[in-house]
Short mmCIF file of C-alpha atoms and ligand atoms in Angstrom, two decimals:
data_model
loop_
_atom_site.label_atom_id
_atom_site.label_comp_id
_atom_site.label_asym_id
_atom_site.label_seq_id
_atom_site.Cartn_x
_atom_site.Cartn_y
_atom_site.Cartn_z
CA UNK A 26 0.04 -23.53 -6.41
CA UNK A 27 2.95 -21.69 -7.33
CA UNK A 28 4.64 -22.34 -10.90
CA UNK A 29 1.79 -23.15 -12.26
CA UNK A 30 0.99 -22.53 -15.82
CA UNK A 31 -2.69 -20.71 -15.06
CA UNK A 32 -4.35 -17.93 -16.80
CA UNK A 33 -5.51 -16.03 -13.70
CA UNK A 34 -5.55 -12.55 -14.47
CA UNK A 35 -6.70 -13.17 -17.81
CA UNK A 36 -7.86 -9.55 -18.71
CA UNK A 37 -6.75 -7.85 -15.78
CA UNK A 38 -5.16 -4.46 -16.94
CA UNK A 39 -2.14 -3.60 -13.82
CA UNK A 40 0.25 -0.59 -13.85
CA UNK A 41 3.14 -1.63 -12.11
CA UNK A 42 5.30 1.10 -10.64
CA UNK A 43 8.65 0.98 -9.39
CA UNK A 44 10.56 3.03 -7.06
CA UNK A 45 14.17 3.61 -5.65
CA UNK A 46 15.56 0.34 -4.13
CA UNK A 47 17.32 -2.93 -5.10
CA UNK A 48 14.73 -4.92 -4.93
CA UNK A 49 13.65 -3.70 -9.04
CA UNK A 50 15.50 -6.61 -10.01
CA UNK A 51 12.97 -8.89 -8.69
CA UNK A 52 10.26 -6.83 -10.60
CA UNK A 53 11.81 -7.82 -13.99
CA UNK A 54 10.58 -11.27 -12.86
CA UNK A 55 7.50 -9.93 -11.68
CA UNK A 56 6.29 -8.80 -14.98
CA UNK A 57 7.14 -12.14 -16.70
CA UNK A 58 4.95 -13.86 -14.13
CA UNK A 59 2.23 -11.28 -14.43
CA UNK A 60 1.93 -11.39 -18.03
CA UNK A 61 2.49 -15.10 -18.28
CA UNK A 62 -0.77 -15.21 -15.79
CA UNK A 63 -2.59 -13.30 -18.53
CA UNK A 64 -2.38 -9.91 -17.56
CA UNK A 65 -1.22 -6.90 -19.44
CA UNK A 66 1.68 -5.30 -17.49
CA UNK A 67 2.08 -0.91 -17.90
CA UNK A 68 5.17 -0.16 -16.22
CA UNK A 69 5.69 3.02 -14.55
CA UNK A 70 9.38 3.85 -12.83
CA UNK A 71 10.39 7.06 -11.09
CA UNK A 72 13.61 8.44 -11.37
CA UNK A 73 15.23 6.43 -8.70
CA UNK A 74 13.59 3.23 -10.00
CA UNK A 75 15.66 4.33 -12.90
CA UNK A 76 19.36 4.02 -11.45
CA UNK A 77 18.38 0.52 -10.23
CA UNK A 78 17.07 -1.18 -13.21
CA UNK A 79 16.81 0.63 -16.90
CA UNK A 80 13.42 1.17 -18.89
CA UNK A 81 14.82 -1.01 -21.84
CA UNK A 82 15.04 -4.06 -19.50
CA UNK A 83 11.00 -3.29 -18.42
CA UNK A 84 9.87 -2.15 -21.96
CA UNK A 85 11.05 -5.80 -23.14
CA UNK A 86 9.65 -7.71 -20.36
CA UNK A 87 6.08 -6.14 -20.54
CA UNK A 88 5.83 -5.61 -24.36
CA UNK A 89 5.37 -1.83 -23.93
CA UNK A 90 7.07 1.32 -23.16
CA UNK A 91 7.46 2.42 -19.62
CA UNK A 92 6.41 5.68 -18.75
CA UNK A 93 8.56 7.57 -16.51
CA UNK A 94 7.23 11.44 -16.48
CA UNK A 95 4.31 13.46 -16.24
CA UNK A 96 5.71 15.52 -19.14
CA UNK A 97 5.94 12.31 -21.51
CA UNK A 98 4.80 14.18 -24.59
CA UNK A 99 3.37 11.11 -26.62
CA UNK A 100 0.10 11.09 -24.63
CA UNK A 101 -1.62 13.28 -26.91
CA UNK A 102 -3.59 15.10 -24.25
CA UNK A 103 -0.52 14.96 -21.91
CA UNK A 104 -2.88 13.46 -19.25
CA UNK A 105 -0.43 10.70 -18.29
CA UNK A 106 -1.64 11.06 -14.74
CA UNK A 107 -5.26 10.32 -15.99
CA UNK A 108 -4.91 7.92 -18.73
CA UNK A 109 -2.63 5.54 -17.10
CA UNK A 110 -5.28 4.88 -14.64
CA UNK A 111 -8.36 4.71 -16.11
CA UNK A 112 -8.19 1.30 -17.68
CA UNK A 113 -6.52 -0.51 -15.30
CA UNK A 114 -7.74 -2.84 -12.66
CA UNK A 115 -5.07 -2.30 -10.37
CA UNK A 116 -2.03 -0.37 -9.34
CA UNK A 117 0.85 -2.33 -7.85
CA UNK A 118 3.94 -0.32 -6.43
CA UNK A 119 6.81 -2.93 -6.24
CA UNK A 120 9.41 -1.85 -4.89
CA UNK A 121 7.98 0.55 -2.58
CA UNK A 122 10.57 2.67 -1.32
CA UNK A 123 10.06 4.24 2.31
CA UNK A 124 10.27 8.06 0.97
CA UNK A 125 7.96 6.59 -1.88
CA UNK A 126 5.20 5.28 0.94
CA UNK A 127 5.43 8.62 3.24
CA UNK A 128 4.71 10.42 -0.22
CA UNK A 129 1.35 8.42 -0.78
CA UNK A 130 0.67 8.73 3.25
CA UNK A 131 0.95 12.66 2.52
CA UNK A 132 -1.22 12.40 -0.91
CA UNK A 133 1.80 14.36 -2.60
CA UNK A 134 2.25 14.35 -6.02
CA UNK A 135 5.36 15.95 -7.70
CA UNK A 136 6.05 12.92 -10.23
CA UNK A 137 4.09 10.72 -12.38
CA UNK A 138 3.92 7.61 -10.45
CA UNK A 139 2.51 9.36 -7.24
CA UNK A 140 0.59 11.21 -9.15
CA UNK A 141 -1.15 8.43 -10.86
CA UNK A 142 -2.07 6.74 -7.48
CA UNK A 143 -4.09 9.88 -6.41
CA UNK A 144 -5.48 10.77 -9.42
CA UNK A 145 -6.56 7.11 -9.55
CA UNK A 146 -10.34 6.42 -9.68
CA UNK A 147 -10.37 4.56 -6.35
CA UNK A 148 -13.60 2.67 -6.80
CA UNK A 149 -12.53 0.33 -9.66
CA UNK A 150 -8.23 1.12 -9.43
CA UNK A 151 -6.91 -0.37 -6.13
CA UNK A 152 -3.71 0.12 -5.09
CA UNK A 153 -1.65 -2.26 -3.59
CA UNK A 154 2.03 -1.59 -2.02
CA UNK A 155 5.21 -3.71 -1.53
CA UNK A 156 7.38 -1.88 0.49
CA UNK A 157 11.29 -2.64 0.46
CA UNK A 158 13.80 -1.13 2.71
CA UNK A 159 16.08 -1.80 5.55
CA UNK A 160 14.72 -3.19 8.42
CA UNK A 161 15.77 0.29 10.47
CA UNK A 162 13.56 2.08 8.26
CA UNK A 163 10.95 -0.14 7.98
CA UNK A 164 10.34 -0.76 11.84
CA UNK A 165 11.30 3.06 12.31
CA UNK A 166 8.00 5.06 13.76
CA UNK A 167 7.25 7.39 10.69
CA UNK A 168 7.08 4.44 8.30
CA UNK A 169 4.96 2.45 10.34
CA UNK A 170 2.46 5.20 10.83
CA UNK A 171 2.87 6.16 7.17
CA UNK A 172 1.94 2.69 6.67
CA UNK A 173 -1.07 2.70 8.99
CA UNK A 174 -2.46 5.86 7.37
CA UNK A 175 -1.90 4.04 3.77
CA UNK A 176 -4.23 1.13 5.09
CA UNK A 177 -6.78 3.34 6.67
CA UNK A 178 -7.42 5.06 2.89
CA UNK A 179 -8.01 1.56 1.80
CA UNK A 180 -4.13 0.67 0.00
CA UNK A 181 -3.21 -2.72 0.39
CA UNK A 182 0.06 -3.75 2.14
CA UNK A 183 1.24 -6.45 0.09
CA UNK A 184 4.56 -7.81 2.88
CA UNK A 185 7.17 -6.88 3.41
CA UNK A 186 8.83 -10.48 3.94
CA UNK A 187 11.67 -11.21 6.80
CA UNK A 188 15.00 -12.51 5.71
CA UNK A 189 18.90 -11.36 4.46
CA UNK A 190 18.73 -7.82 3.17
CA UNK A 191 21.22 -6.10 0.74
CA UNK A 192 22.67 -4.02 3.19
CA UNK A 193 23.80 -7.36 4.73
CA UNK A 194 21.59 -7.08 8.28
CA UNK A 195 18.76 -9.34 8.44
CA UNK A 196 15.27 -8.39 9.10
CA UNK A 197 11.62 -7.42 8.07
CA UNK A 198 11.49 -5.21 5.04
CA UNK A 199 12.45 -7.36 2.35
CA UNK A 200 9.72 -7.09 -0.72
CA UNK A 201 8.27 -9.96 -1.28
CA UNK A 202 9.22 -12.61 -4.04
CA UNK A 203 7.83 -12.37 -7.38
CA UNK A 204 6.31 -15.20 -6.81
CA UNK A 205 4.55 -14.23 -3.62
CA UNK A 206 3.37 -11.08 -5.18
CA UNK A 207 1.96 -12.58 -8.15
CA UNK A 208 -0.12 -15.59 -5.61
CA UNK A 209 -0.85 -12.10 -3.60
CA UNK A 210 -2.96 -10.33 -6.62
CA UNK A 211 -4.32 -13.18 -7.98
CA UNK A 212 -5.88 -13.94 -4.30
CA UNK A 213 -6.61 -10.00 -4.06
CA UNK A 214 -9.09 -10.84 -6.88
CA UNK A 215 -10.64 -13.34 -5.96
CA UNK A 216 -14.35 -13.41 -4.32
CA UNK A 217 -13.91 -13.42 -0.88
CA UNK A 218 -17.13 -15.64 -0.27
CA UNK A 219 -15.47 -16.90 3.36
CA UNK A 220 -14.08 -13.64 4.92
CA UNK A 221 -14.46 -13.31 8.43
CA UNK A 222 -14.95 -17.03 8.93
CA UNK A 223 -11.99 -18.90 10.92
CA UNK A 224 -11.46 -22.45 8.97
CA UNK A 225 -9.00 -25.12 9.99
CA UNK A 226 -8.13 -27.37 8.14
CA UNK A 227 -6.20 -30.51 7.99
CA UNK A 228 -4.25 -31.78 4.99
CA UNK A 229 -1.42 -34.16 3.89
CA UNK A 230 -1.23 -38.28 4.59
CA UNK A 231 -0.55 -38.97 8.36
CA UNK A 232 2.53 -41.57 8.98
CA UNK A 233 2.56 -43.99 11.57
CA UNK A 234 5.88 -45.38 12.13
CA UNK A 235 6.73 -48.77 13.11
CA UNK A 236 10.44 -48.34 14.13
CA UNK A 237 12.79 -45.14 13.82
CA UNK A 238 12.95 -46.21 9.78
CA UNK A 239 9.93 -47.53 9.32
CA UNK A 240 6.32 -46.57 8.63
CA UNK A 241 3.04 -46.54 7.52
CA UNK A 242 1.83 -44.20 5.46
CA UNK A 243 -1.54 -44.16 2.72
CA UNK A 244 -2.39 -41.91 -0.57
CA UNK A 245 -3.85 -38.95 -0.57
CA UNK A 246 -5.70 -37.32 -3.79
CA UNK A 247 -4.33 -33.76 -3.43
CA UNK A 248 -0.96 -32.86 -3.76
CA UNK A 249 -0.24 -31.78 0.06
CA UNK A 250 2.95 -33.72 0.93
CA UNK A 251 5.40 -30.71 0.99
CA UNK A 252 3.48 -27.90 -0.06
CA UNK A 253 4.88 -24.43 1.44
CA UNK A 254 3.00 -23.03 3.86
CA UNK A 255 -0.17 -20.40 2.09
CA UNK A 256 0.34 -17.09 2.82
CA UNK A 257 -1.71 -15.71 5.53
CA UNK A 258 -2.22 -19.41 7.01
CA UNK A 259 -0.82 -20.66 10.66
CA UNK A 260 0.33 -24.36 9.97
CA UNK A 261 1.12 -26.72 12.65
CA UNK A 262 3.44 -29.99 11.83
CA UNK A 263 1.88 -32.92 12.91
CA UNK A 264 3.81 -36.44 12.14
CA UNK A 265 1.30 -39.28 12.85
CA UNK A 266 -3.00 -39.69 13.87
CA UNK A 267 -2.98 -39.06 17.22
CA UNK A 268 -0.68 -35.94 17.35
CA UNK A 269 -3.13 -34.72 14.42
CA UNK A 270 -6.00 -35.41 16.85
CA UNK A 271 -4.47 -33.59 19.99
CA UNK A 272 -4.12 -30.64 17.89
CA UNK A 273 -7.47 -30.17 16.09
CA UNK A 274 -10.06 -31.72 18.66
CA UNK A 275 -9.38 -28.95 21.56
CA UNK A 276 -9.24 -26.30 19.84
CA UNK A 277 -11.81 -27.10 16.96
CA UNK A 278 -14.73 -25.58 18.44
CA UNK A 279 -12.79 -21.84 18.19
CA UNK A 280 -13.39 -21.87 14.56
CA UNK A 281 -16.64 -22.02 12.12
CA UNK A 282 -15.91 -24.62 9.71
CA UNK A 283 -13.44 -27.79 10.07
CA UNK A 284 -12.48 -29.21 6.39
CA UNK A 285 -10.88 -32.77 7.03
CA UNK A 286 -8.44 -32.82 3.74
CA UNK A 287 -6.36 -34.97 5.26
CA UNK A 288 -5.43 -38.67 4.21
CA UNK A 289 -5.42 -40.22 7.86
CA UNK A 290 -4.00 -43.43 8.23
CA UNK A 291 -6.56 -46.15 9.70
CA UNK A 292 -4.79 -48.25 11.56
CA UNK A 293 -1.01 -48.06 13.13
CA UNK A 294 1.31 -50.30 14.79
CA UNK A 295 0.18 -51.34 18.12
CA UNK A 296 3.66 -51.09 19.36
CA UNK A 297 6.64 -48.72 18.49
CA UNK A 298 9.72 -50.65 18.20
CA UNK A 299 12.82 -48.39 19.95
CA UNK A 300 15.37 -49.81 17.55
CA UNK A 301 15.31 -50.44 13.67
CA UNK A 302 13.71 -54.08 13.18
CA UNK A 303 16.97 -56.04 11.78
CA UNK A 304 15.99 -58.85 8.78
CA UNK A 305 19.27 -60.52 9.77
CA UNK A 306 18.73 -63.88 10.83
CA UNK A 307 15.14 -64.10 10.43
CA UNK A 308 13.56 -66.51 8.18
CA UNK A 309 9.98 -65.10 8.56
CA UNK A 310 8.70 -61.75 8.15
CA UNK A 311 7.90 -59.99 10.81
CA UNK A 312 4.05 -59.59 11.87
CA UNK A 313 2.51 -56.45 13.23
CA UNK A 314 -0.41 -55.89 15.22
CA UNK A 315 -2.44 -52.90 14.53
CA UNK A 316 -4.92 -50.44 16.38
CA UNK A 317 -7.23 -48.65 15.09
CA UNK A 318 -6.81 -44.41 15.13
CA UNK A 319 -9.39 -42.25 16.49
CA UNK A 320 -11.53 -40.96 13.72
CA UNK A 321 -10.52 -36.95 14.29
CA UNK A 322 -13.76 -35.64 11.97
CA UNK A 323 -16.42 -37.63 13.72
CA UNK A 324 -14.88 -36.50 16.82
CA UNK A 325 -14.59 -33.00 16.18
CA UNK A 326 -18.44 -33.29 14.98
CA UNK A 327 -19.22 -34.89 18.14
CA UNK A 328 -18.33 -31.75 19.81
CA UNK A 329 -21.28 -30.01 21.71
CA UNK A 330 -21.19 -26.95 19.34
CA UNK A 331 -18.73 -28.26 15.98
CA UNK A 332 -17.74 -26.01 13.84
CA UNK A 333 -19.19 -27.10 10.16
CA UNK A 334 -17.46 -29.80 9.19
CA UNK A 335 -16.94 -30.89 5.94
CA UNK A 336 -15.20 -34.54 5.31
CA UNK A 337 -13.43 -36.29 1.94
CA UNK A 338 -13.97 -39.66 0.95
CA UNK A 339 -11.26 -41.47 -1.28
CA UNK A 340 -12.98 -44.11 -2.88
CA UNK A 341 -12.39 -47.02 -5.60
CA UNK A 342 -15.70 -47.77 -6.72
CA UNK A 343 -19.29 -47.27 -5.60
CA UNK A 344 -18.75 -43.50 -4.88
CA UNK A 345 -21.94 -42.10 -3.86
CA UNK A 346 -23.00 -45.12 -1.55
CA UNK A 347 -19.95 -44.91 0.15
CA UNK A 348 -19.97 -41.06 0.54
CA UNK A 349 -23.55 -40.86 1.52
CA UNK A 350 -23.00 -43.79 4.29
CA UNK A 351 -19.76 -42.00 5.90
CA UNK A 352 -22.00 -38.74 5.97
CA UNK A 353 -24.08 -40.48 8.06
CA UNK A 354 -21.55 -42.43 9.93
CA UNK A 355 -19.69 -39.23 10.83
CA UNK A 356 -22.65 -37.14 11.22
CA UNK A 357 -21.20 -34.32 9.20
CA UNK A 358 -23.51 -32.17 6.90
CA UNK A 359 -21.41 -32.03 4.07
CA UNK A 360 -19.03 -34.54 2.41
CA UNK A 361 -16.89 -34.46 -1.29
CA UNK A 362 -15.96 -38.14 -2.98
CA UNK A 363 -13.57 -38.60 -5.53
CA UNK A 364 -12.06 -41.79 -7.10
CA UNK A 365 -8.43 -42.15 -5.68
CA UNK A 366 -6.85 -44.04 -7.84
CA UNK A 367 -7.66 -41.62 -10.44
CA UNK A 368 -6.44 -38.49 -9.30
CA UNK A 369 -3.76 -39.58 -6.61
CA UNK A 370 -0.92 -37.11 -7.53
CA UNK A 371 -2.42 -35.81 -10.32
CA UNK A 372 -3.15 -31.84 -11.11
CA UNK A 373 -7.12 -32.73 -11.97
CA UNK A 374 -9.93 -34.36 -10.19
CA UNK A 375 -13.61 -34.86 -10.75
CA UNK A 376 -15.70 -34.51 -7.25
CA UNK A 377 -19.26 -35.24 -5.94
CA UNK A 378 -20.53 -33.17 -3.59
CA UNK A 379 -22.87 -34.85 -0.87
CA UNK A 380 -25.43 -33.38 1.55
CA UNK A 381 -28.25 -34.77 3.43
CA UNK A 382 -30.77 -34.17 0.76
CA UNK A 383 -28.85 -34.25 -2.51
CA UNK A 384 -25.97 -35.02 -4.22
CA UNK A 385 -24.14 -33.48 -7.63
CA UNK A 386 -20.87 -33.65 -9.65
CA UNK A 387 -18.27 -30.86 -9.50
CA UNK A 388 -17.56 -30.06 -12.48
CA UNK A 389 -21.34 -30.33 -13.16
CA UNK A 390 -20.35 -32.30 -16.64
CA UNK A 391 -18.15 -34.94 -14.39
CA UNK A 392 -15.33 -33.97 -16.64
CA UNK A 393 -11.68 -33.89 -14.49
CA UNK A 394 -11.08 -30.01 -14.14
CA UNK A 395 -7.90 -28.77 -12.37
CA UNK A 396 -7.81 -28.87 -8.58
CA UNK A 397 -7.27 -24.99 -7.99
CA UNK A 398 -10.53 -24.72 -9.79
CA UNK A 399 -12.66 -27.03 -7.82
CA UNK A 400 -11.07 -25.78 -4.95
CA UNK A 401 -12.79 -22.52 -5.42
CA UNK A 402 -15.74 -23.55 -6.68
CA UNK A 403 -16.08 -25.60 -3.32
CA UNK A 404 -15.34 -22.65 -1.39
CA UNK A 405 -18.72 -21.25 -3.42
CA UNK A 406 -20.23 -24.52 -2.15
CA UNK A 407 -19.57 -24.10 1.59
CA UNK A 408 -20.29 -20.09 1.41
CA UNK A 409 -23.84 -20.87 0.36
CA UNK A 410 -24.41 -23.29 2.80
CA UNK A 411 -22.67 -21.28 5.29
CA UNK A 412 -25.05 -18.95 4.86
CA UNK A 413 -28.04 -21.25 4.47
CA UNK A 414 -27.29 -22.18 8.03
CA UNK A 415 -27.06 -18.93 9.49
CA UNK A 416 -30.52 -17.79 8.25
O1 C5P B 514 -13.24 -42.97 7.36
P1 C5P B 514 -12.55 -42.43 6.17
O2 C5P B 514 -11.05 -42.39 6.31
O3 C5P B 514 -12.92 -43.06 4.89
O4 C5P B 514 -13.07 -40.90 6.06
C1 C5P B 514 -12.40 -39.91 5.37
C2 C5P B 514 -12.66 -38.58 5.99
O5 C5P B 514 -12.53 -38.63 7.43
C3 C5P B 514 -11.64 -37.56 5.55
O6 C5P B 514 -12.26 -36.29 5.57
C4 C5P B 514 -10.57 -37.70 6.60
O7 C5P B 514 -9.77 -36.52 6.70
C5 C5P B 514 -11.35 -37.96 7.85
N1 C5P B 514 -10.69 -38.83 8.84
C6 C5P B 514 -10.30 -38.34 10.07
N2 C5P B 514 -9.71 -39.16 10.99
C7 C5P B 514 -9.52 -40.49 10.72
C8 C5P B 514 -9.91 -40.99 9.47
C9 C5P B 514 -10.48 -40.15 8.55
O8 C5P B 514 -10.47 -37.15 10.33
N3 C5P B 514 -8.94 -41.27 11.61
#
């Protein structure tokens, strides 16, 4: 999902502050994502912020000028505290420095950025945090219960990531990238039509090898081959069908909902060769036989108490007969078709959604739509039936 040219805060108002630490020069790069997403960017730096990374450099990035005192005489009322705030749909602190966090823990408020967060109208201005520091001062005692006290009056902890840090040790405390941040607030507002619900899900083509060189491998109409990892998710590598199967089936009953996004091969090579099959010498090609792999989805729905399990069909023609006949064959409540061939690798798809009593197209005109889109509005799909379930 990331790099992509998207509109999703189209609208969205956010005041970005910045505090003391090296990490400002990744929120120079931050606001160019932000505002290439659609939103309009107010930047706010303390005086720290300042000796890391000058106004002029922000003013230019976000199209306006950065505010950087409570005194700041152009507000005509001189109500910078109050003003910045009240149109904005979010505050974002990135870099947040660890004297800058134990200031918002305390509610303090001698300069304008801190006191913009508490004179914030909490109800439609969330605040969300980024911390950067040294790992010493991250992991250190006061932080972390600065941090817990910052959470328990409802701020967001956006990170902090693990990795190299300026100072040259390595660690947790690192601010997230730009990149991460921007995926962060765009999730932050989003509908949260699943939370609470445990999914797992299983995604990309499976290969089956035939020798160490050698494999089979099919399509697969999302674009899952070497994704990173989502934030927030737990990802296990699996290689071919039956390693996939050993680590979904046991443990697929601890969750609510199974989606089966993954491309699973059919059939693989009855026997592994140790050693690379040589062509020397050989006027035929060689022959394989092949077994068939356990169907993981029907198995998982097998279960005494499945989670609900939604499967994907990848079809050529005849969509809806042969979705509606491997809902039955499965005996899954809820599958999605598409047409493979045309959306394999491709950033749109069109779906139909298929249920025991009815079917429909996603988007409702039929019309390819991009796949983060449908993604979401499938999400919608299983919430309501989620809940259609339950009552
Ligand atoms: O049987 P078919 O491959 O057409 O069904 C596709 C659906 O079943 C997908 O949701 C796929 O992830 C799942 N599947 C599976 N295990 C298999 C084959 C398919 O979970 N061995």
């Amino acid at each position: 999902m990331m790099g992509r040219e998207r509109s999703d805060l189209q609208g969205r108002h956010v005041v970005l502050g910045l505090t003391g630490g090296i990490a400002c020069y990744k929120s120079a790069e931050l606001v160019r994502l932000l505002t290439k997403a659609g939103a309009t960017v107010q930047v706010v730096m303390t005086e720290a912020a300042e000796a890391f990374i000058t106004p002029v450099t922000m003013q230019a990035l976000s199209g306006r000028s950065v505010v950087t005192s409570q005194w700041d005489a152009r507000e005509p009322n001189n109500m910078a505290h109050i003003n910045l705030s009240r149109g904005a749909d979010a505050v974002l602190v990135a870099p947040a420095s660890a004297d800058f966090i134990a200031k918002l823990a305390q509610g303090r408020a001698d300069e304008l950025l801190s006191l913009l967060c508490l004179a914030r109208p909490r109800e439609t201005c969330p605040l969300l945090v980024a911390p950067a520091m040294n790992r010493e001062m991250w992991s250190h005692p006061a932080t972390q219960r600065n941090v817990a006290t910052l959470e328990q009056d409802g701020t967001r902890i956006l990170g902090p990531g693990c990795g190299d840090q300026a100072c040259g040790e390595v660690g947790d405390g690192r601010m997230l990238e730009p990149a991460e941040l921007l995926e962060e607030l765009v999730a932050f507002f989003q509908p949260k039509v699943l939370a609470g619900r445990r999914l797992l899900i299983t995604a990309g083509p499976t290969f089956e090898p035939i020798d160490p060189v050698r494999g089979i491998t099919n399509h697969s109409s999302g674009k899952m081959v070497h994704l990173a990892t989502p934030r927030g998710v737990k990802r296990q590598n699996v290689m071919t069908a039956a390693q996939m199967y050993e680590a979904v089936v046991p443990s697929a009953a601890d969750h609510d909902v199974f989606i089966a996004t993954a491309a699973v091969a059919d059939w693989r090579p009855a026997n592994l060769s140790e050693h690379k099959i040589k062509k020397e010498g050989k006027k035929v090609a060689p022959t394989f036989e092949l077994t068939e792999n356990p169907d993981i989805l029907a198995a998982v729905a097998a279960l005494p108490k499945p989670p609900y399990c939604v499967g994907f069909a990848a079809e050529s023609e005849n969509l809806l007969a042969h979705a509606r006949s491997k809902l039955l064959r499965k005996r899954i409540p809820l599958i999605i078709g598409n047409l493979g061939p045309a959306t394999f690798g491709r950033d749109d798809n069109a779906l139909l959604v298929v249920d025991a009593q009815s079917e429909h197209a996603l988007p409702a005109d039929g019309r390819p739509t991009d796949k983060l889109t449908l993604a979401r509005a499938l999400m919608q799909e299983l919430a309501h039936r989620l809940q259609a379930v339950q009552a």
